[in-house]
Coordinates of C-alpha atoms in Angstrom, one line a residue:
X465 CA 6.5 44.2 7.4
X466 CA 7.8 41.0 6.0
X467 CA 11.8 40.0 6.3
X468 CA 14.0 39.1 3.4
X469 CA 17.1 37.5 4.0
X470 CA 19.6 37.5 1.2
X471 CA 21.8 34.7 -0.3
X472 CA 24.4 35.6 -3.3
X473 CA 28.1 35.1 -3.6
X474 CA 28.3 38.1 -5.5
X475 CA 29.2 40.9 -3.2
X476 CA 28.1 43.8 -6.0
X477 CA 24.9 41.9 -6.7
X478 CA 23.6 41.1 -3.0
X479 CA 24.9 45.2 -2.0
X480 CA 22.6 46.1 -5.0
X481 CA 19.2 44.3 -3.5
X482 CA 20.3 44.6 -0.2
X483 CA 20.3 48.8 -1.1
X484 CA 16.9 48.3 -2.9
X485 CA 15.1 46.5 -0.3
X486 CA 16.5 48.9 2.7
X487 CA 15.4 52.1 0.5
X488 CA 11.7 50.5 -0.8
X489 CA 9.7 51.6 2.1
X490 CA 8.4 49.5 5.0
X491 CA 7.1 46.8 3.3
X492 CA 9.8 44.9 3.3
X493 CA 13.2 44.8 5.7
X494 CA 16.5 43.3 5.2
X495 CA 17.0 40.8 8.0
X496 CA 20.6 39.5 7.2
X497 CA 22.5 38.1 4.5
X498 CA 25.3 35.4 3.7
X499 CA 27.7 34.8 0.9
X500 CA 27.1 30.6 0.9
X501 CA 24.5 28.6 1.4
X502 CA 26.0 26.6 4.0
X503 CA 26.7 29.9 6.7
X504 CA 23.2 31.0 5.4
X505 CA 21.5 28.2 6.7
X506 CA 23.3 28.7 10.5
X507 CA 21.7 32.1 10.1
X508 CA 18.2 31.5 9.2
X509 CA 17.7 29.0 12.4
X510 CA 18.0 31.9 14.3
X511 CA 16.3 35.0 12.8
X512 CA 13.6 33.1 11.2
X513 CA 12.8 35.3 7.8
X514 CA 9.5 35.3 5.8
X515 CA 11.4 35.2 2.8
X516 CA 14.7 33.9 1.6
X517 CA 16.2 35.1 -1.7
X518 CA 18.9 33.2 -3.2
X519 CA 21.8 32.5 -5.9
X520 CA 21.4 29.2 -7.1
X521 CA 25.1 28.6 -8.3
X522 CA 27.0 29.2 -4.6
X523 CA 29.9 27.5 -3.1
X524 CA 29.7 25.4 0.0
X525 CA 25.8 24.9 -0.7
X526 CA 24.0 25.6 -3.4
X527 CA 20.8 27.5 -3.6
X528 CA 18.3 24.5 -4.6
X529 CA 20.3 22.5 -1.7
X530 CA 19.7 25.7 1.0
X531 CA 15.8 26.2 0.1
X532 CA 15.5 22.4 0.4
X533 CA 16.8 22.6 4.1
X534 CA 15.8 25.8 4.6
X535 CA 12.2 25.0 4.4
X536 CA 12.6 21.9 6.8
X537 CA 13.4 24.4 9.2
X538 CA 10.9 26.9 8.7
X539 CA 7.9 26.0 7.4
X540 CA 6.3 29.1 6.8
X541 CA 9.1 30.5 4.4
X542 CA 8.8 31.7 0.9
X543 CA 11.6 31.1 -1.3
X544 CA 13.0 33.6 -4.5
X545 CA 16.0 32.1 -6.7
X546 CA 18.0 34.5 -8.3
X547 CA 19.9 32.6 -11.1
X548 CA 21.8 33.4 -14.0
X549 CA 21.3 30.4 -16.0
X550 CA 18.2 30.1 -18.0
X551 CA 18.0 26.5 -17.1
X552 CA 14.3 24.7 -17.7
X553 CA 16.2 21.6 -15.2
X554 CA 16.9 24.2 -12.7
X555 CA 13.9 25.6 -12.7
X556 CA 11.8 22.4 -12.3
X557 CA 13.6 21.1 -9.2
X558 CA 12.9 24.5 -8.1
X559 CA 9.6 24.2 -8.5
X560 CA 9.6 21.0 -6.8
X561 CA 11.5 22.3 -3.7
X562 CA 8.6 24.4 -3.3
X563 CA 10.3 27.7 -4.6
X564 CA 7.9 30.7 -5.5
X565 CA 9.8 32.6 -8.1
X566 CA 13.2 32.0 -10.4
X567 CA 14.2 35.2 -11.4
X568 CA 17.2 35.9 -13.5
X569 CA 20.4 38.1 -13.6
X570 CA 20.8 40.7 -14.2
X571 CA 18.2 41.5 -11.4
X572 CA 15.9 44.7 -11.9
X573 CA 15.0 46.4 -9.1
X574 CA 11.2 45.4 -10.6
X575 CA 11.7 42.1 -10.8
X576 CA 12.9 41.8 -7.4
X577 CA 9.7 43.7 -5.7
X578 CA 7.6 41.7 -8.1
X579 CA 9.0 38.6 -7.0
X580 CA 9.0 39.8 -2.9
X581 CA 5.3 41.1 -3.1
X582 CA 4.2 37.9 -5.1
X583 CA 5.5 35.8 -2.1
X584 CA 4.4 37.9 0.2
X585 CA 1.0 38.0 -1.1
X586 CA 1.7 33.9 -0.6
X587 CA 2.7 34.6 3.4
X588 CA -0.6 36.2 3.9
X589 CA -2.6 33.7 2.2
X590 CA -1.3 31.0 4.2
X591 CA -2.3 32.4 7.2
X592 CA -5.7 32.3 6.3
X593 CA -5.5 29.0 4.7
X594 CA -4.2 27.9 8.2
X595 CA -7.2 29.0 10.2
X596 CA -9.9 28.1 8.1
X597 CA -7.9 24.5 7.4
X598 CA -10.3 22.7 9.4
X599 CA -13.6 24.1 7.6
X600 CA -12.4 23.2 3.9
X601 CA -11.7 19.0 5.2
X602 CA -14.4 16.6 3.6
X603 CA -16.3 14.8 6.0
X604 CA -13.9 11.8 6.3
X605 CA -11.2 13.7 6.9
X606 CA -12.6 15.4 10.2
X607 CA -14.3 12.2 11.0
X608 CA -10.8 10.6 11.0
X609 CA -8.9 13.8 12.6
X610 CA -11.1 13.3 15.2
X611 CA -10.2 9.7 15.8
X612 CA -7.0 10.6 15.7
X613 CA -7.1 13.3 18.5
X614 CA -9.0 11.2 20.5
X615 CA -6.2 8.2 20.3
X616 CA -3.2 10.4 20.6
X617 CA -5.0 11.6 24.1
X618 CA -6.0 8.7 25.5
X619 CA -2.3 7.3 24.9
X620 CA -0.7 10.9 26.4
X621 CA -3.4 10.1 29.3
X622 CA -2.2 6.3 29.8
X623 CA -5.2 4.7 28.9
X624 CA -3.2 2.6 25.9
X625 CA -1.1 0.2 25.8
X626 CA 2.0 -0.5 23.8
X627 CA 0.2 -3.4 21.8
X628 CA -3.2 -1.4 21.5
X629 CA -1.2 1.7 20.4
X630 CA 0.8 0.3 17.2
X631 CA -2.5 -1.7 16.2
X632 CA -4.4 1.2 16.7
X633 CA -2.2 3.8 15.1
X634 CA -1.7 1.5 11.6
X635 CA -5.5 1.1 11.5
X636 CA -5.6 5.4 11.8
X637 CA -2.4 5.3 9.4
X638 CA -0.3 6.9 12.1
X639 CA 3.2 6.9 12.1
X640 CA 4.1 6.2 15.8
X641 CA 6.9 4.4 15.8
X642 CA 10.3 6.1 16.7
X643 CA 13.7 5.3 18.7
X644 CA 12.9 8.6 20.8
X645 CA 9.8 10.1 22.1
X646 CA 9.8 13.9 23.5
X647 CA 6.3 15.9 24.4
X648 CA 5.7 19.4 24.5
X649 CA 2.6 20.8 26.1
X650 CA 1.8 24.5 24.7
X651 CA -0.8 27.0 26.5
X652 CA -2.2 29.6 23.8
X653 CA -3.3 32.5 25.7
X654 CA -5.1 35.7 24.0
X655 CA -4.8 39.2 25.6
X656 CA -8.6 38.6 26.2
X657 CA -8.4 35.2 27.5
X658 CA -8.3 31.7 25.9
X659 CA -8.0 32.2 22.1
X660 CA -10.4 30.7 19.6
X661 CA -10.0 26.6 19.8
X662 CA -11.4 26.4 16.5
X663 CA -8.5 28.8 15.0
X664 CA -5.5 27.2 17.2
X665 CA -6.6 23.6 16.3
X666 CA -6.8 24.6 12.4
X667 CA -3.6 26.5 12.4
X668 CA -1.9 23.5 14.2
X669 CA -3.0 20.7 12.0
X670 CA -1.6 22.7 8.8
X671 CA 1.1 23.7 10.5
X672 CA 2.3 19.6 11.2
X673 CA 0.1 18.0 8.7
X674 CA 2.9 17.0 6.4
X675 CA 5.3 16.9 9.4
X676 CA 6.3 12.9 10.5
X677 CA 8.2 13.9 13.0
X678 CA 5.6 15.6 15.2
X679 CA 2.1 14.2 16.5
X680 CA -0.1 16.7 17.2
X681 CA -3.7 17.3 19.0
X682 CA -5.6 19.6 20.9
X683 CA -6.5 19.0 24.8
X684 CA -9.2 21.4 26.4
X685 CA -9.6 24.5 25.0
X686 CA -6.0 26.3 25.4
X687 CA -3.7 23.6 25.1
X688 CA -1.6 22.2 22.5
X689 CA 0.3 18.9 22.8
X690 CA 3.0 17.6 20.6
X691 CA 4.4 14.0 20.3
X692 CA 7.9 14.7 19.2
X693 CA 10.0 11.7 17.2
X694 CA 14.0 11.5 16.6
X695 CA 16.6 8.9 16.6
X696 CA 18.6 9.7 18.9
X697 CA 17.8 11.7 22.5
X698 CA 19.8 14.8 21.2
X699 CA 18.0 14.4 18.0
X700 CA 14.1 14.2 19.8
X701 CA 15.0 17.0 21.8
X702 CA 16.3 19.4 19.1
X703 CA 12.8 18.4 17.3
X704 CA 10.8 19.1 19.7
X705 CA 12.6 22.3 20.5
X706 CA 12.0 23.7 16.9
X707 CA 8.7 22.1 16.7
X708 CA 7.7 24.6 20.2
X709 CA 9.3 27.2 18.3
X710 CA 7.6 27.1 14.9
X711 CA 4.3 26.7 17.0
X712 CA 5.1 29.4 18.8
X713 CA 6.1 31.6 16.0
X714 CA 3.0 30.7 14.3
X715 CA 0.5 31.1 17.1
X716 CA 1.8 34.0 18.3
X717 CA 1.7 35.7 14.7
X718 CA -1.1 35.0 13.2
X719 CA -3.5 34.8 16.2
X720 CA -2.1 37.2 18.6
X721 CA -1.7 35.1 21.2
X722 CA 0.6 34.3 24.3
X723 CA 2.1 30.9 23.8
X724 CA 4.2 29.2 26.7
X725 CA 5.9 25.5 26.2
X726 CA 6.6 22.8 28.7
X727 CA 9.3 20.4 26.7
X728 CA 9.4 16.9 28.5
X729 CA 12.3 14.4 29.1
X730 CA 13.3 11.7 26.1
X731 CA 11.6 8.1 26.7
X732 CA 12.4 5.2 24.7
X733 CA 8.9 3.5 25.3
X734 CA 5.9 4.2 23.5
X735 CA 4.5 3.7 27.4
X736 CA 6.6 6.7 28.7
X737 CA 5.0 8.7 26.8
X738 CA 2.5 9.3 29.7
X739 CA 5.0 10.1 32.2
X740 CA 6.5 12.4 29.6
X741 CA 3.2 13.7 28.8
X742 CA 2.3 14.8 32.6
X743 CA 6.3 16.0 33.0
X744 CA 6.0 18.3 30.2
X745 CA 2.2 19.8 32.0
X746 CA 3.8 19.9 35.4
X747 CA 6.6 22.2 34.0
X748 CA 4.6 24.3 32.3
X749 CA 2.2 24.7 35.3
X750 CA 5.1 25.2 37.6
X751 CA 7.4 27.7 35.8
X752 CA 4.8 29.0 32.9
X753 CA 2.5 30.8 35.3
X754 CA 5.4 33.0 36.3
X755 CA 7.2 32.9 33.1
X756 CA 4.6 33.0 30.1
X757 CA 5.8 33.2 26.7
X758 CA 8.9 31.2 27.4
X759 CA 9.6 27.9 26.1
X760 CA 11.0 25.5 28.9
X761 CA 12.4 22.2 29.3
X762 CA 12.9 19.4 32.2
X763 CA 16.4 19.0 31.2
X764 CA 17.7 22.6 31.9
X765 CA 15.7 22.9 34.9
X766 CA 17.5 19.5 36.4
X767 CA 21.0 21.4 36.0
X768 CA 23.9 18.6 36.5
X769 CA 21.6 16.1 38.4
X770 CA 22.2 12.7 36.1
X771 CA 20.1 10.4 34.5
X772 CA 17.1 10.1 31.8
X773 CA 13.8 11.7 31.7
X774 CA 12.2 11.4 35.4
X775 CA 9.9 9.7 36.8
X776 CA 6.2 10.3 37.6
X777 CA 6.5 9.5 41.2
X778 CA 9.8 11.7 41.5
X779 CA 7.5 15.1 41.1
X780 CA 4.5 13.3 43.0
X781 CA 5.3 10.7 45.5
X782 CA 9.0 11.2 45.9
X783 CA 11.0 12.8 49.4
X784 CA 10.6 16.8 50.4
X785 CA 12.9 17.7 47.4
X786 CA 10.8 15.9 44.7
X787 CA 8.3 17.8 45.7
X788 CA 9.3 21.4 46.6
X789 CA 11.3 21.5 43.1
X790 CA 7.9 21.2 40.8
X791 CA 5.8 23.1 43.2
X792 CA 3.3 26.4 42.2
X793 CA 2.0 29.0 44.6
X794 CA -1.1 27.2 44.3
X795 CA 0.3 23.5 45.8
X796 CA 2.0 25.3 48.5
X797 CA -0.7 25.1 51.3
X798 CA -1.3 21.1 50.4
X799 CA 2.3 20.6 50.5
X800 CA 2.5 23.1 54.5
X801 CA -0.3 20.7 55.2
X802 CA 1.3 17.5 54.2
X803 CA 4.1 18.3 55.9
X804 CA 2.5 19.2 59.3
X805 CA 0.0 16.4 59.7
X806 CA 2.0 15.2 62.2
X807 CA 2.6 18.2 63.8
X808 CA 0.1 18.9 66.3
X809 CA 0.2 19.3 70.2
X810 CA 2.2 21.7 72.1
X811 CA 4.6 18.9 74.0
X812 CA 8.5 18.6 73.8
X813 CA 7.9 16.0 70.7
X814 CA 5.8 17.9 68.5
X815 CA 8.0 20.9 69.2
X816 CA 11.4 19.1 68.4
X817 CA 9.0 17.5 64.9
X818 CA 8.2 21.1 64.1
X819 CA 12.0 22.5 64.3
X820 CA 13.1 19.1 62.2
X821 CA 10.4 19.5 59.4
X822 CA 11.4 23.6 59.2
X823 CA 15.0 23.3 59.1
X824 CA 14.8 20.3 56.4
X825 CA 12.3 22.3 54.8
X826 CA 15.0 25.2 55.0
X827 CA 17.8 22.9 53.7
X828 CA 15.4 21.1 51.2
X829 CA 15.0 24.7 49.0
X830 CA 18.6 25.7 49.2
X831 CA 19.5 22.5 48.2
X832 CA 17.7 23.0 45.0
X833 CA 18.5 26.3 44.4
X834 CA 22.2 25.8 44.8
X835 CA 21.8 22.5 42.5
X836 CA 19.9 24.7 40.2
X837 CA 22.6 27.3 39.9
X838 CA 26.0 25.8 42.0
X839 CA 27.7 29.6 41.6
X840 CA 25.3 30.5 44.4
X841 CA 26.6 31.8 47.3
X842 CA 25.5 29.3 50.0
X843 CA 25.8 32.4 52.6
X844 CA 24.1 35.1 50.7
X845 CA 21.5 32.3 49.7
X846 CA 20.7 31.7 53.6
X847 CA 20.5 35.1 53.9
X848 CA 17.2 34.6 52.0
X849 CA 15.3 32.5 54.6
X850 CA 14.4 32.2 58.0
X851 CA 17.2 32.2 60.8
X852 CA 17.8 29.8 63.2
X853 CA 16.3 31.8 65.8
X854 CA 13.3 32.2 64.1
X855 CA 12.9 29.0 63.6
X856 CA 13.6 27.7 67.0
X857 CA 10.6 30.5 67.8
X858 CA 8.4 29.5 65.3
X859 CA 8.4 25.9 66.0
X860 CA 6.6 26.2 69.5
X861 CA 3.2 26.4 67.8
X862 CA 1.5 24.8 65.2
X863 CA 0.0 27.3 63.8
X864 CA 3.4 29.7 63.6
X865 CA 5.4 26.7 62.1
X866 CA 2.3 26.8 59.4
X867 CA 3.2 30.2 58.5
X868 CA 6.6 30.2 58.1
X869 CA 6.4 26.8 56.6
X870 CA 4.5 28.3 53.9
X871 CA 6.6 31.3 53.8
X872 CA 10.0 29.3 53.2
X873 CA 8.3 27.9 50.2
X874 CA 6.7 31.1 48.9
X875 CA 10.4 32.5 49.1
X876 CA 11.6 29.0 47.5
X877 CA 9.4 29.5 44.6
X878 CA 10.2 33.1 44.2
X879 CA 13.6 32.5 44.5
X880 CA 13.5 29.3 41.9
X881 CA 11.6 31.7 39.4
X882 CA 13.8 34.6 39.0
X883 CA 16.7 32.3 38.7
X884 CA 15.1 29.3 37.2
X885 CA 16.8 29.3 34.2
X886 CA 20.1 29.6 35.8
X887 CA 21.2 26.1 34.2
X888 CA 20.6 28.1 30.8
X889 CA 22.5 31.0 32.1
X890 CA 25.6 28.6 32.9
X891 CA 25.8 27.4 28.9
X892 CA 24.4 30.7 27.6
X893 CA 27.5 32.2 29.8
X894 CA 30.1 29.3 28.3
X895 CA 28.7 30.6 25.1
X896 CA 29.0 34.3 25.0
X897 CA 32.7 33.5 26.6
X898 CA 33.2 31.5 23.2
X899 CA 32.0 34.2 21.4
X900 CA 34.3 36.3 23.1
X901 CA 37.4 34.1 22.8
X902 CA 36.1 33.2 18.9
X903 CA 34.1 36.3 17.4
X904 CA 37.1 36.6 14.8
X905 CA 36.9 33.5 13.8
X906 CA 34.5 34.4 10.1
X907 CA 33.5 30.2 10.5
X908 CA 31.6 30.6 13.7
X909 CA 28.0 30.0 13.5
X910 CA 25.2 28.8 15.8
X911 CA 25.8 25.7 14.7
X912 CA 29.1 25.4 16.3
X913 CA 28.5 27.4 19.2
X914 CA 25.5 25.1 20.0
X915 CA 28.2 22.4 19.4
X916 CA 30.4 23.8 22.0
X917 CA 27.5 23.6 25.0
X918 CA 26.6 20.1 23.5
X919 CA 22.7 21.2 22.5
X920 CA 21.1 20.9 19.2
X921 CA 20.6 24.3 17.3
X922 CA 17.2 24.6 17.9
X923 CA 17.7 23.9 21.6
X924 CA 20.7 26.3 21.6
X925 CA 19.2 29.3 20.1
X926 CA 16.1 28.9 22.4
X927 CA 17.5 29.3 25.4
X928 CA 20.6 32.0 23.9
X929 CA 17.7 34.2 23.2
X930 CA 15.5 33.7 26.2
X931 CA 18.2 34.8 28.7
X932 CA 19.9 37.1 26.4
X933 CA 16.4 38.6 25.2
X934 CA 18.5 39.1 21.8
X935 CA 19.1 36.2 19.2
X936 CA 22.8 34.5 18.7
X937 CA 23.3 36.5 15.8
X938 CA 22.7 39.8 17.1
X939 CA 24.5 39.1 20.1
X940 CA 27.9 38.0 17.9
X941 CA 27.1 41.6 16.2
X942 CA 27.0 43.3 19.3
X943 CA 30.3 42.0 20.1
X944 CA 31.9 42.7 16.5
X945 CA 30.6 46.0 16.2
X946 CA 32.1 47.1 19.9
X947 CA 35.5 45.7 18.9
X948 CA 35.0 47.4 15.5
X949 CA 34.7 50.9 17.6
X950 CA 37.2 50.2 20.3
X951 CA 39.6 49.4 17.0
X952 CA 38.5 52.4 14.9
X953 CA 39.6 55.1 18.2
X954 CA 42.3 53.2 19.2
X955 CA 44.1 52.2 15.2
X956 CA 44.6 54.1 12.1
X957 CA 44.0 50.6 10.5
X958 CA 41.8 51.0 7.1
X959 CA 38.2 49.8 7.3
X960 CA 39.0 46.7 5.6
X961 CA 41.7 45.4 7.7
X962 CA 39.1 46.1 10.7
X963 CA 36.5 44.2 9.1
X964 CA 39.0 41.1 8.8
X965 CA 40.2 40.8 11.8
X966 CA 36.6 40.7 13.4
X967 CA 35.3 38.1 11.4
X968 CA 33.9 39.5 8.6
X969 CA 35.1 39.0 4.7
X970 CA 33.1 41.8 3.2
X971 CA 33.7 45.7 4.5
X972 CA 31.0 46.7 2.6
X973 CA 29.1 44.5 4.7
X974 CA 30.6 45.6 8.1
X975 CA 30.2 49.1 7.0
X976 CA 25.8 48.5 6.5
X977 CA 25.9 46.6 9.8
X978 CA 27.9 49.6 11.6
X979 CA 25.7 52.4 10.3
X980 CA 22.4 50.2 10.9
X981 CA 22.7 50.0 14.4
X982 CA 25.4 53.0 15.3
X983 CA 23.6 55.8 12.8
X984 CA 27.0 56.6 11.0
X985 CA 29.7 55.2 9.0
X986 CA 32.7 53.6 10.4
X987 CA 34.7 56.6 8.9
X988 CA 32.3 58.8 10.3
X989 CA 32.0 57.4 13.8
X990 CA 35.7 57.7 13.9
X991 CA 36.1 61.7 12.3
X992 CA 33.5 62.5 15.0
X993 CA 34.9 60.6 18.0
X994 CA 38.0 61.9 17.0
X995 CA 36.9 65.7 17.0
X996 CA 34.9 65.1 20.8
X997 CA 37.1 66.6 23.7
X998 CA 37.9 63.7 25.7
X999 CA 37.5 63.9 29.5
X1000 CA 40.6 64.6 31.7

């Protein structure tokens, strides 16, 4: 099934193909629609259509202006203009946008299928242009590709210097130089295993070939690393953030595989970009393993702990802390045996070393924890670990300090896991209280909602949908739709005054929503609610 998303200021006209697309079969499904370009695009971040079908003549943003962003922000999208202007100008920047059809009104219900099955024909043959991109270079191409791979790896590895890297990347006509760096590491995981190198590497390289923003190469067999550029740290992390999704999006649909992102701090330095590199691996091997098919980044994990991107030595030479944060299940008995190399012997000294090291240990995870998520109850939270007694028991022998050493982390990292993202959860819960407060408003958007928790909109919509496992848009819908109910038991108000005074313009429109997801009309829901006995 391919989505359509639809674009027309004309409320008759966008019902009509709206009504033609939902009754066509299952080829094709209506993912959403918008009377302006500009409230369109806000939209389209966040439920990603295959195909966007739009009015040229609009207010706000036109339609040659909204395919032109539009396809900055998805790639992969396949563009109809609807138009009612026979206009051989029009047509020709359309053309040059890289719009597959302009269709004109009156719109048949023929021309609209033609013009949806012609693009989608174009979705599908992209997809197997992208795996086989590789096999169809010349020679020089993959001979340079290679070079390339092999130059952006050993600079992610550390093995170039700044000097070396700009010569370097103008002799291999590289664009490397940016205000902002940011890296995202990607693991691409089949059901089966690792998924076919070959077919990842080929779908990434058309995926960012025409991208300057994003460096791209392939490390080992399963992983996918991207060198993200922007202006501005809000502006390289936003990139990067949509870059992990598009790859993600892509991977995941056309290859069937299991994709999980690490998104590093922002450097400055063409150098940090291996200590950015190795931050974003260690989150993904820290969190992803417990986590897959998430997308995660070093700044939400650090919740209000202050400064830039962090150091190397902070997650591998730094104090207990540094440590314990970035630790897997798999660096726990190293880090036990680090931290009991001095522990040995049965005497008063060893005894009193063993209490110290469990108790900081003890204090070391909740400190994170709490820092992670600082609504934490610090009592409930001790609850979680060993007590005192315990530990004062524990620490008489070597060997049972070992074991509840290594239990205290165990918990740690289970603990850290299930709540890990609890730094998202604090703006995704600002957020849905703004929705709450502002879901009348018809202006809000992702765009200003992401505004309000100070992220980008790629960055935003991310993290709304990871901890809400529903997208921005759906979740604003949600909240409409129950007011729309509570209004329609509790009012005789008409349907249209209802639809205004949640935030939408169009009661036609609220009416297709309500029926989508409730099974009946508005007018319905309320006859029948109305006839139900109610409870005493």
């Amino acid at each position: 099934m391919f989505t359509v998303f639809l674009v027309e200021d004309e409320t008759l006209i966008r019902q009509n193909m709206r009504n033609a697309i939902e009754g066509g079969g299952d080829e094709f499904a209506c993912a959403g629609e918008a009377a302006d370009g500009e409230l369109a695009l806000t939209i389209i971040q966040d439920v990603k259509p295959d195909i966007l079908v739009t009015d040229i003549k609009m207010p706000f943003m036109d339609g040659l202006t909204l395919a032109r962003h539009a396809k900055a922000i998805i790639p992969w999208l396949r563009i109809i203009i609807v138009s009612g202007y026979d206009d051989f100008d029009l047509a020709r920047q359309a053309i040059g946008i890289g719009v597959d059809h302009y269709i004109l009104k009156p719109v048949s219900n023929r021309d609209l299928f033609s013009a949806l099955r012609l693009s989608a024909q174009k979705i599908t043959e992209y997809k197997r242009q992208s795996v086989s991109f590789l096999k169809n270079l010349s020679d020089e191409e993959l001979v340079k590709n290679t070079l390339v791979t092999s130059f952006l790896e050993r600079l992610c590895g550390g093995e170039v210097g700044s000097d070396e890297a700009l010569r370097r990347s103008e002799e291999l006509g590289v664009g490397l130089l940016a205000r902002q760096y940011a890296v995202a590491v990607a693991l691409c995981e089949d059901r089966d295993g690792i998924p076919h190198r070959q077919a990842v590497a080929s779908k990434v390289k058309y995926l960012f070939s025409e991208t300057e923003e994003v460096l791209c190469f392939m490390s080992g067999a399963d992983r996918v690393v991207l060198i993200v550029k922007g202006a501005t740290e809000m502006d390289a992390v936003g990139r990067a953030y949509h870059a992990a999704q598009t790859l993600k999006h892509e991977l995941e649909d056309g290859l069937s595989a299991s994709v999980t992102v690490g998104v590093s701090g922002v450097t400055g330095r063409i150098s940090g970009l291996h200590e950015a590199w190795k931050e974003a691996a260690v989150l993904l091997k820290t969190f992803g393993g417990a986590q897959r098919g998430r997308i995660f980044g070093v700044g939400d994990l650090r919740g209000d702990v202050e400064g830039g991107a962090s150091r190397l030595e902070e997650l591998f030479n730094a104090d207990l802390e540094g440590k314990l944060k970035f630790a897997g299940p798999a660096d726990v008995p190293l880090l036990v045996e680090e931290l009991m190399k001095n522990a040995a012997g049965e005497e008063v000294q060893g005894m009193l070393y063993r209490h110290y090291v469990l108790m900081d240990l003890t204090a070391s995870a909740m400190r994170i924890l709490k820092g992670l998520n600082p609504s934490l109850d610090r009592s409930e939270l001790s609850g979680e670990f060993a007590d005192r007694d315990r530990v004062v028991t524990s620490a008489v022998s070597a060997r049972e300090c070992t074991e509840l050493a290594t239990e205290i982390c165990m918990k740690f990292i289970e603990l850290r896991d299930r709540g890990g993202s609890c730094h998202h959860r604090k703006l995704v819960l600002r957020a849905c209280e703004y929705i709450r407060e502002n879901y009348n408003n018809p202006d809000i958007s992702l765009n200003t909602v992401a505004a309000h928790v100070a992220l980008s909109p790629a960055h935003f919509s991310t993290i709304f949908a990871q901890e809400m496992s529903e997208t921005f848009i759906d979740h604003l819908t949600s909240v409409r739709i129950e007011k729309v109910k509570e209004l329609l038991l509790s009012t005789d108000d008409k349907i249209v005054n209802i639809a205004f005074s949640v935030g939408y313009s169009e009661p036609n429109y609220l009416s297709y929503l309500f029926k989508k997801r409730e099974g009946l009309s508005p007018k319905e829901y309320r006859q029948q609610k109305s006839l139900s006995p109610r409870r005493p």
